[in-house]
Amino acid sequence: MSEALFFQEMTEEQKYEQFMKRINAGEKIEADDWMPEDYRMTLIKLISMHGISEIMGALPEKEWVPKAPSLKRKLGIMAKVQDEMGHGQLLLRVAEDLMKPLGKTREDIMQDLFSGKLKFHNVFHMEAPTWGDAGLIGWLVDGAAIITQTNMLNASYGPYARALKRICAEEVFHAQHGEAIIMALAEGTEEQKVMVQEAVNRWWEALLMFFGPGDASTTGTSKQDTTIKYRIRTKTNEDLRQDFFTKYIPRVLSLGLKLPDETMHFDQDQELWVYRQPDWNKFKDIIKNNGPKSQERLGLRRKAYETNKWVHEALNTAN
Amino acid sequence: MGNEGFYQEFEVFSQRTDTSPLQYQFSLLAPNRELALVMAQENFMRREPVADIWIVKRSDIRKLAPEEKQSLQRLDNKDYRTTKGYGYLKKKWRHYEQEMLDEKEILSWGGMKKGD
Ligand SMILES: [Fe+2]
Ligand SMILES: [Fe+2]
């Protein structure tokens, strides 16, 4: 146990140095390992937001379960909604283990969501009025999520990397499920084609916002540098947005759809997509729970929490 | 109500087929073991085939502390424990015009009756 004593005798700086050496060597950090305070706080913020977004993200799609156009589609979207709730549970476990030394639990995560302290992804504050939106969420919102999540598959924090591995495997199904809906509509009647185009128009700005602002100058704060320094992710928000364009723009166009941004093009010299910036003030407002569906969906979550409370109480006495 | 006492932490393990090893899945929160089992199935076995599921209360697990893990570093010379250290026998058996009974050969024997 000489090493154990040795570790306890180390100064904070020495511990930090050893930690950085470990992550730079590609080692994984586990929940009960020593970690710098800002590493822990950054992870808690990132993962609790990710986890709660999975759960809030199931809400716009669940609206389409009873209205799906066929039994096959109903089974498909039901499976996807269930997966998203599963992703949420997985990620909340990762966040909860990180919060444990701070004396916080799932109860705090829920209360922080209700009070607005814990934010969820901008895309899940938006409306999904047609079946075209349901398909588009699977195709492009899950597509965007795949881009950000695969970027963290090698994250230095072991439990998060392992959760993401499970999640990304299921996301592949989600994306194809969305593609199947969109393709059927894009190859359908005039009315169906219009439905997809309108969904693209409706979601365009939200999709650009999904990756977050390019740097702190747009919204005041950005955790990008910290997450890159600590090897939680490798690419910047803008890198990810560009990756998304490169993968999806040709596919969108190939289906005969039009981009709602006529300035958009690929600049060969810079090797970058040039596009019109979304309104970042609107973004800030949306994630403060002022989006078109924010309050309604939070209300639904709160109602589920409160009406199911009796189950907790009943089981508590049974224990 | 005090939610702290409501949820307990469980670790989930499962076996894909009767012959595969038990594999660690992930952890979950549940109020008791029965619900933990139900949730393990819902959370982790939605697609994959599964032959058995175990759930273990996390507090019942004694695992290594981070400092203790350092004692796991292997000495690099373990040839005497593995077949690698006896590889030279192959050449010697050849000298006696016999094939060496290696791991692949031996593990292929399992329960085969003559004429099967
Ligand atoms: Fe997901
Ligand atoms: Fe998904």
Coordinates of C-alpha atoms and ligand atoms in Angstrom, one line a residue:
Chain A
M1 CA 0.0 0.0 0.0
S2 CA 3.0 2.3 -0.3
E3 CA 1.5 3.8 -3.4
A4 CA -1.7 4.6 -1.6
L5 CA 0.1 6.5 1.1
F6 CA 2.1 8.2 -1.6
F7 CA -1.0 9.4 -3.4
Q8 CA -2.4 10.9 -0.2
E9 CA 0.9 12.7 0.4
M10 CA 0.8 14.3 -3.0
T11 CA 0.1 18.0 -3.3
E12 CA -2.9 19.2 -5.3
E13 CA -0.5 20.2 -8.1
Q14 CA 1.1 16.8 -8.2
K15 CA -2.3 15.2 -8.4
Y16 CA -3.3 17.5 -11.2
E17 CA -0.1 16.7 -13.1
Q18 CA -0.6 13.0 -12.7
F19 CA -4.2 13.4 -13.9
M20 CA -3.2 15.3 -17.0
K21 CA -0.5 12.7 -17.7
R22 CA -3.1 9.9 -17.4
I23 CA -5.6 11.5 -19.8
N24 CA -2.9 12.5 -22.3
A25 CA -1.8 8.9 -22.3
G26 CA -5.3 7.9 -23.2
E27 CA -6.2 6.4 -19.8
K28 CA -9.8 6.5 -18.7
I29 CA -10.8 8.4 -15.5
E30 CA -13.4 6.5 -13.4
A31 CA -16.0 7.9 -11.0
D32 CA -14.0 7.4 -7.8
D33 CA -10.7 8.6 -9.2
W34 CA -9.3 11.9 -8.1
M35 CA -10.2 14.6 -10.7
P36 CA -9.8 18.4 -10.8
E37 CA -12.9 20.3 -9.6
D38 CA -13.5 22.0 -13.0
Y39 CA -13.3 18.6 -14.8
R40 CA -16.0 17.3 -12.5
M41 CA -18.2 20.4 -12.8
T42 CA -17.9 20.5 -16.6
L43 CA -18.8 16.8 -16.8
I44 CA -21.8 17.2 -14.5
K45 CA -23.1 20.1 -16.6
L46 CA -22.5 18.4 -19.9
I47 CA -23.9 15.0 -19.0
S48 CA -26.9 16.1 -16.9
M49 CA -27.9 18.4 -19.8
H50 CA -27.4 15.6 -22.3
G51 CA -29.3 13.1 -20.2
I52 CA -32.3 15.4 -19.5
S53 CA -32.3 16.3 -23.2
E54 CA -32.8 12.7 -24.2
I55 CA -35.8 12.6 -21.9
M56 CA -37.3 15.9 -23.0
G57 CA -36.5 14.9 -26.6
A58 CA -38.8 11.9 -26.3
L59 CA -41.7 14.3 -25.8
P60 CA -42.1 15.9 -29.2
E61 CA -41.8 12.4 -30.8
K62 CA -44.1 10.7 -28.4
E63 CA -46.8 13.1 -29.6
W64 CA -46.7 11.1 -32.9
V65 CA -47.0 7.6 -31.5
P66 CA -50.9 7.7 -31.5
K67 CA -50.9 9.5 -34.9
A68 CA -48.4 7.4 -36.8
P69 CA -49.7 6.6 -40.3
S70 CA -49.4 2.8 -40.0
L71 CA -48.8 0.0 -37.5
K72 CA -45.3 -0.5 -38.7
R73 CA -44.5 3.2 -38.3
K74 CA -46.1 3.2 -34.9
L75 CA -43.9 0.3 -33.7
G76 CA -40.8 2.1 -35.1
I77 CA -41.4 5.4 -33.4
M78 CA -42.5 3.7 -30.2
A79 CA -39.2 1.8 -30.1
K80 CA -37.3 5.1 -30.7
V81 CA -39.1 6.9 -27.9
Q82 CA -38.3 4.1 -25.6
D83 CA -34.7 4.1 -26.6
E84 CA -34.4 7.9 -25.8
M85 CA -35.8 7.4 -22.3
G86 CA -33.3 4.6 -21.9
H87 CA -30.5 6.9 -23.0
G88 CA -31.7 9.4 -20.5
Q89 CA -31.5 6.9 -17.7
L90 CA -28.0 5.8 -18.7
L91 CA -26.7 9.3 -18.8
L92 CA -28.4 10.4 -15.6
R93 CA -26.6 7.5 -13.8
V94 CA -23.2 8.8 -15.1
A95 CA -24.1 12.4 -13.9
E96 CA -25.4 11.1 -10.5
D97 CA -22.1 9.3 -9.8
L98 CA -20.2 12.5 -10.5
M99 CA -22.6 14.5 -8.3
K100 CA -22.5 12.1 -5.4
P101 CA -19.5 13.7 -3.6
L102 CA -21.5 17.0 -3.7
G103 CA -24.4 15.3 -1.9
K104 CA -26.7 15.6 -4.9
T105 CA -29.1 13.1 -6.4
R106 CA -31.6 12.5 -9.2
E107 CA -34.1 14.5 -7.2
D108 CA -31.8 17.6 -7.6
I109 CA -31.6 17.0 -11.3
M110 CA -35.4 16.9 -11.6
Q111 CA -35.8 20.0 -9.4
D112 CA -33.1 21.9 -11.4
L113 CA -35.0 21.0 -14.6
F114 CA -38.3 22.3 -13.2
S115 CA -36.7 25.5 -11.9
G116 CA -34.9 26.2 -15.2
K117 CA -31.4 25.9 -13.7
L118 CA -30.8 22.7 -15.8
K119 CA -31.3 23.4 -19.5
F120 CA -32.2 21.0 -22.3
H121 CA -31.2 21.1 -25.9
N122 CA -32.7 23.9 -28.1
V123 CA -34.2 21.5 -30.6
F124 CA -36.6 20.0 -28.0
H125 CA -38.3 23.3 -27.3
M126 CA -39.6 23.3 -30.9
E127 CA -42.9 22.2 -32.4
A128 CA -43.4 19.0 -34.4
P129 CA -46.8 19.8 -36.1
T130 CA -46.7 17.2 -38.9
W131 CA -45.5 13.7 -39.6
G132 CA -42.8 15.3 -41.7
D133 CA -41.4 16.8 -38.5
A134 CA -41.4 13.4 -36.8
G135 CA -39.4 12.0 -39.7
L136 CA -37.1 15.0 -39.8
I137 CA -36.3 14.8 -36.1
G138 CA -35.1 11.2 -36.6
W139 CA -33.2 12.0 -39.8
L140 CA -31.5 15.3 -39.0
V141 CA -31.8 16.0 -35.3
D142 CA -30.6 12.5 -34.5
G143 CA -28.1 12.9 -37.3
A144 CA -26.8 16.1 -35.6
A145 CA -26.7 14.2 -32.3
I146 CA -24.7 11.4 -33.9
I147 CA -22.1 13.9 -35.0
T148 CA -21.7 15.4 -31.5
Q149 CA -21.9 12.1 -29.7
T150 CA -19.4 10.2 -31.9
N151 CA -17.0 13.1 -31.3
M152 CA -16.9 12.1 -27.6
L153 CA -16.7 8.3 -28.0
N154 CA -13.1 8.4 -26.8
A155 CA -13.8 10.8 -23.9
S156 CA -11.4 10.7 -21.1
Y157 CA -14.2 10.0 -18.6
G158 CA -14.7 6.2 -18.9
P159 CA -18.4 6.0 -17.8
Y160 CA -19.4 8.6 -20.3
A161 CA -17.5 7.0 -23.1
R162 CA -19.1 3.6 -22.3
A163 CA -22.6 5.1 -22.2
L164 CA -22.0 6.9 -25.5
K165 CA -20.9 3.6 -27.1
R166 CA -24.2 2.0 -26.3
I167 CA -26.2 5.1 -27.3
C168 CA -24.5 5.6 -30.6
A169 CA -25.2 2.1 -31.6
E170 CA -28.9 2.7 -31.2
E171 CA -28.8 6.1 -32.8
V172 CA -27.9 4.4 -36.1
F173 CA -31.3 2.8 -36.0
H174 CA -32.9 6.2 -35.1
A175 CA -31.3 7.9 -38.1
Q176 CA -32.4 5.2 -40.5
H177 CA -35.9 5.2 -39.0
G178 CA -36.0 8.9 -39.8
E179 CA -34.6 8.4 -43.3
A180 CA -37.3 5.8 -44.0
I181 CA -40.1 8.2 -43.1
I182 CA -38.5 11.2 -45.0
M183 CA -37.8 9.1 -48.1
A184 CA -41.4 7.7 -48.3
L185 CA -42.7 11.3 -48.1
A186 CA -40.1 12.7 -50.6
E187 CA -41.1 10.1 -53.1
G188 CA -44.8 10.6 -52.4
T189 CA -47.6 13.0 -53.5
E190 CA -47.1 16.7 -54.0
E191 CA -48.7 17.3 -50.7
Q192 CA -46.2 15.0 -49.0
K193 CA -43.3 16.6 -50.7
V194 CA -44.4 20.0 -49.5
M195 CA -44.8 18.5 -46.0
V196 CA -41.1 17.5 -45.9
Q197 CA -39.9 20.8 -47.4
E198 CA -41.9 22.7 -44.7
A199 CA -40.4 20.6 -42.0
V200 CA -36.9 21.4 -43.3
N201 CA -37.7 25.1 -43.3
R202 CA -39.1 24.9 -39.8
W203 CA -36.1 23.0 -38.4
W204 CA -33.2 24.6 -40.3
E205 CA -32.4 27.4 -37.8
A206 CA -32.7 25.0 -34.8
L207 CA -30.4 22.5 -36.5
L208 CA -27.7 25.2 -37.0
M209 CA -28.1 26.2 -33.3
F210 CA -27.9 22.6 -32.2
F211 CA -24.1 22.6 -32.3
G212 CA -23.9 25.7 -30.2
P213 CA -22.3 29.1 -31.0
G214 CA -18.9 29.2 -32.7
D215 CA -17.2 30.9 -29.7
A216 CA -18.0 32.7 -26.5
S217 CA -18.4 36.1 -28.2
T218 CA -21.9 35.0 -29.3
T219 CA -23.4 33.9 -26.1
G220 CA -21.0 35.0 -23.4
T221 CA -19.8 31.6 -22.2
S222 CA -18.5 28.5 -23.8
K223 CA -17.2 25.3 -22.3
Q224 CA -15.6 24.2 -25.5
D225 CA -12.0 25.0 -24.5
T226 CA -12.3 23.1 -21.2
T227 CA -13.9 20.0 -22.8
I228 CA -11.1 19.9 -25.4
K229 CA -8.3 20.5 -22.9
Y230 CA -9.6 17.6 -20.8
R231 CA -10.0 15.4 -23.8
I232 CA -13.8 15.0 -23.4
R233 CA -14.2 16.0 -27.0
T234 CA -11.8 16.8 -29.8
K235 CA -13.7 19.1 -32.3
T236 CA -15.1 22.6 -31.8
N237 CA -18.7 23.5 -32.2
E238 CA -18.0 24.9 -35.6
D239 CA -16.0 21.8 -36.7
L240 CA -19.0 19.7 -35.8
R241 CA -21.5 22.0 -37.7
Q242 CA -19.2 21.8 -40.8
D243 CA -19.1 18.0 -40.5
F244 CA -22.9 18.0 -40.3
F245 CA -23.2 20.1 -43.5
T246 CA -20.7 17.9 -45.4
K247 CA -22.6 14.7 -44.5
Y248 CA -26.1 16.0 -44.8
I249 CA -26.4 18.8 -47.3
P250 CA -25.7 16.6 -50.3
R251 CA -28.3 14.1 -49.1
V252 CA -30.9 16.8 -48.5
L253 CA -30.4 18.2 -52.0
S254 CA -30.5 14.7 -53.6
L255 CA -34.0 14.3 -52.4
G256 CA -35.1 17.4 -54.3
L257 CA -35.3 19.5 -51.2
K258 CA -34.2 23.1 -51.0
L259 CA -32.1 24.7 -48.3
P260 CA -33.9 27.6 -46.6
D261 CA -30.6 29.6 -46.9
E262 CA -29.9 30.9 -50.5
T263 CA -26.5 32.2 -49.5
M264 CA -25.3 28.7 -48.5
H265 CA -22.4 27.3 -50.5
F266 CA -19.2 25.4 -50.1
D267 CA -16.1 27.6 -50.4
Q268 CA -13.4 25.6 -52.1
D269 CA -10.5 27.8 -51.1
Q270 CA -11.3 27.8 -47.4
E271 CA -12.8 24.3 -47.6
L272 CA -15.7 25.5 -45.5
W273 CA -19.5 25.8 -45.8
V274 CA -20.5 29.4 -45.9
Y275 CA -24.0 30.0 -44.4
R276 CA -26.2 32.6 -42.7
Q277 CA -25.8 32.6 -38.9
P278 CA -28.9 31.8 -37.0
D279 CA -30.2 34.4 -34.5
W280 CA -28.1 33.6 -31.4
N281 CA -30.2 35.8 -29.2
K282 CA -33.2 33.7 -30.1
F283 CA -31.1 30.7 -29.1
K284 CA -30.3 32.1 -25.7
D285 CA -34.0 32.8 -25.2
I286 CA -35.1 29.4 -26.3
I287 CA -32.8 27.5 -23.9
K288 CA -34.0 29.8 -21.1
N289 CA -37.3 27.9 -21.6
N290 CA -38.9 30.6 -23.7
G291 CA -39.2 28.4 -26.8
P292 CA -42.6 27.7 -28.5
K293 CA -43.1 24.4 -26.6
S294 CA -40.8 24.9 -23.5
Q295 CA -43.4 25.4 -20.9
E296 CA -45.9 22.9 -22.2
R297 CA -43.2 20.1 -22.2
L298 CA -41.8 21.1 -18.8
G299 CA -45.4 21.0 -17.6
L300 CA -45.9 17.5 -18.9
R301 CA -42.7 16.3 -17.2
R302 CA -43.7 18.0 -14.0
K303 CA -47.2 16.5 -14.1
A304 CA -45.8 13.0 -14.7
Y305 CA -43.4 13.5 -11.8
E306 CA -46.2 14.7 -9.4
T307 CA -48.9 12.2 -10.4
N308 CA -46.5 9.3 -10.0
K309 CA -45.3 10.4 -6.7
W310 CA -47.7 8.1 -4.9
V311 CA -45.8 5.1 -6.4
H312 CA -42.7 6.3 -4.6
E313 CA -44.5 6.6 -1.4
A314 CA -46.2 3.3 -1.7
L315 CA -43.0 1.5 -2.4
N316 CA -41.2 3.3 0.3
T317 CA -43.4 1.9 3.0
A318 CA -43.2 -1.5 1.4
N319 CA -39.4 -1.5 1.9
Chain B
M1 CA -40.6 12.5 1.6
G2 CA -36.8 12.2 1.4
N3 CA -35.9 10.7 -1.9
E4 CA -32.4 9.7 -0.8
G5 CA -33.7 6.6 0.8
F6 CA -36.0 5.7 -2.1
Y7 CA -33.6 4.8 -4.9
Q8 CA -30.8 2.2 -4.5
E9 CA -27.9 1.7 -6.9
F10 CA -27.7 -1.6 -8.7
E11 CA -25.1 -2.9 -11.1
V12 CA -26.4 -5.0 -14.0
F13 CA -24.8 -8.1 -15.5
S14 CA -26.1 -10.3 -18.2
Q15 CA -25.3 -13.4 -20.2
R16 CA -25.9 -13.4 -24.0
T17 CA -26.2 -17.2 -24.4
D18 CA -25.9 -20.1 -22.0
T19 CA -22.2 -20.5 -22.8
S20 CA -21.1 -16.9 -22.9
P21 CA -19.5 -15.2 -19.8
L22 CA -21.5 -12.9 -17.6
Q23 CA -20.9 -9.4 -19.0
Y24 CA -21.2 -6.1 -17.1
Q25 CA -23.9 -3.8 -18.6
F26 CA -24.3 -0.6 -16.6
S27 CA -25.8 0.7 -13.4
L28 CA -29.3 1.8 -12.7
L29 CA -31.5 3.2 -9.9
A30 CA -34.4 1.3 -8.6
P31 CA -36.4 1.1 -5.3
N32 CA -35.9 -2.6 -4.9
R33 CA -34.4 -5.7 -6.5
E34 CA -37.6 -6.8 -8.2
L35 CA -37.9 -3.5 -10.0
A36 CA -34.2 -3.4 -10.7
L37 CA -34.6 -6.6 -12.6
V38 CA -37.5 -5.3 -14.6
M39 CA -35.6 -2.1 -15.4
A40 CA -32.4 -4.0 -16.3
Q41 CA -34.4 -5.8 -19.0
E42 CA -36.0 -2.6 -20.2
N43 CA -32.9 -0.5 -20.2
F44 CA -30.3 -2.9 -21.5
M45 CA -31.9 -5.9 -23.3
R46 CA -34.2 -4.2 -25.8
R47 CA -32.6 -5.8 -28.8
E48 CA -29.8 -8.2 -27.9
P49 CA -30.6 -11.8 -27.2
V50 CA -30.2 -12.6 -23.5
A51 CA -30.0 -15.8 -21.5
D52 CA -29.7 -14.5 -18.0
I53 CA -29.7 -11.3 -16.0
W54 CA -28.0 -10.6 -12.6
I55 CA -28.5 -7.5 -10.6
V56 CA -26.2 -6.7 -7.6
K57 CA -26.6 -4.0 -5.1
R58 CA -23.7 -1.7 -5.5
S59 CA -23.1 -1.4 -1.8
D60 CA -22.5 -5.2 -1.7
I61 CA -19.6 -4.9 -4.1
R62 CA -16.1 -4.6 -2.8
K63 CA -14.0 -3.2 -5.5
L64 CA -10.5 -1.9 -5.7
A65 CA -9.8 1.7 -4.7
P66 CA -8.0 3.8 -7.3
E67 CA -4.7 3.4 -5.3
E68 CA -5.1 -0.3 -5.0
K69 CA -5.4 -0.7 -8.8
Q70 CA -1.7 0.2 -9.1
S71 CA -0.9 -3.2 -7.5
L72 CA -2.4 -4.9 -10.5
Q73 CA 0.6 -4.1 -12.8
R74 CA 1.8 -7.4 -14.1
L75 CA 5.4 -8.6 -14.0
D76 CA 6.3 -9.0 -17.6
N77 CA 7.9 -12.4 -17.4
K78 CA 5.0 -14.9 -17.0
D79 CA 6.1 -17.4 -19.7
Y80 CA 6.4 -20.2 -17.2
R81 CA 2.6 -19.9 -16.7
T82 CA 1.6 -19.9 -20.3
T83 CA 1.9 -22.3 -23.2
K84 CA 4.1 -19.7 -24.8
G85 CA 6.9 -20.8 -22.5
Y86 CA 6.6 -24.3 -23.8
G87 CA 6.5 -23.5 -27.5
Y88 CA 9.8 -25.2 -28.1
L89 CA 8.2 -28.6 -27.6
K90 CA 6.6 -28.4 -31.0
K91 CA 10.0 -28.7 -32.6
K92 CA 11.0 -31.5 -30.3
W93 CA 7.9 -33.5 -31.0
R94 CA 8.5 -33.1 -34.7
H95 CA 11.9 -34.8 -34.0
Y96 CA 9.9 -37.8 -32.7
E97 CA 7.6 -37.5 -35.7
Q98 CA 4.6 -36.6 -33.5
E99 CA 2.3 -33.6 -33.7
M100 CA 2.1 -31.4 -30.6
L101 CA -1.1 -31.4 -28.7
D102 CA -1.7 -27.7 -28.6
E103 CA -4.5 -25.7 -27.1
K104 CA -6.5 -25.6 -30.3
E105 CA -6.3 -29.4 -30.6
I106 CA -7.1 -30.2 -27.0
L107 CA -10.1 -27.8 -26.8
S108 CA -11.5 -29.4 -30.0
W109 CA -12.0 -32.8 -28.3
G110 CA -15.0 -32.0 -26.1
G111 CA -17.5 -34.9 -25.9
M112 CA -17.1 -36.3 -29.4
K113 CA -17.8 -40.1 -29.6
K114 CA -16.1 -42.3 -32.1
G115 CA -18.1 -42.4 -35.3
D116 CA -20.0 -39.2 -34.5
Ligands
FE1 FE -30.7 9.3 -27.9
FE2 FE -31.9 9.2 -30.9

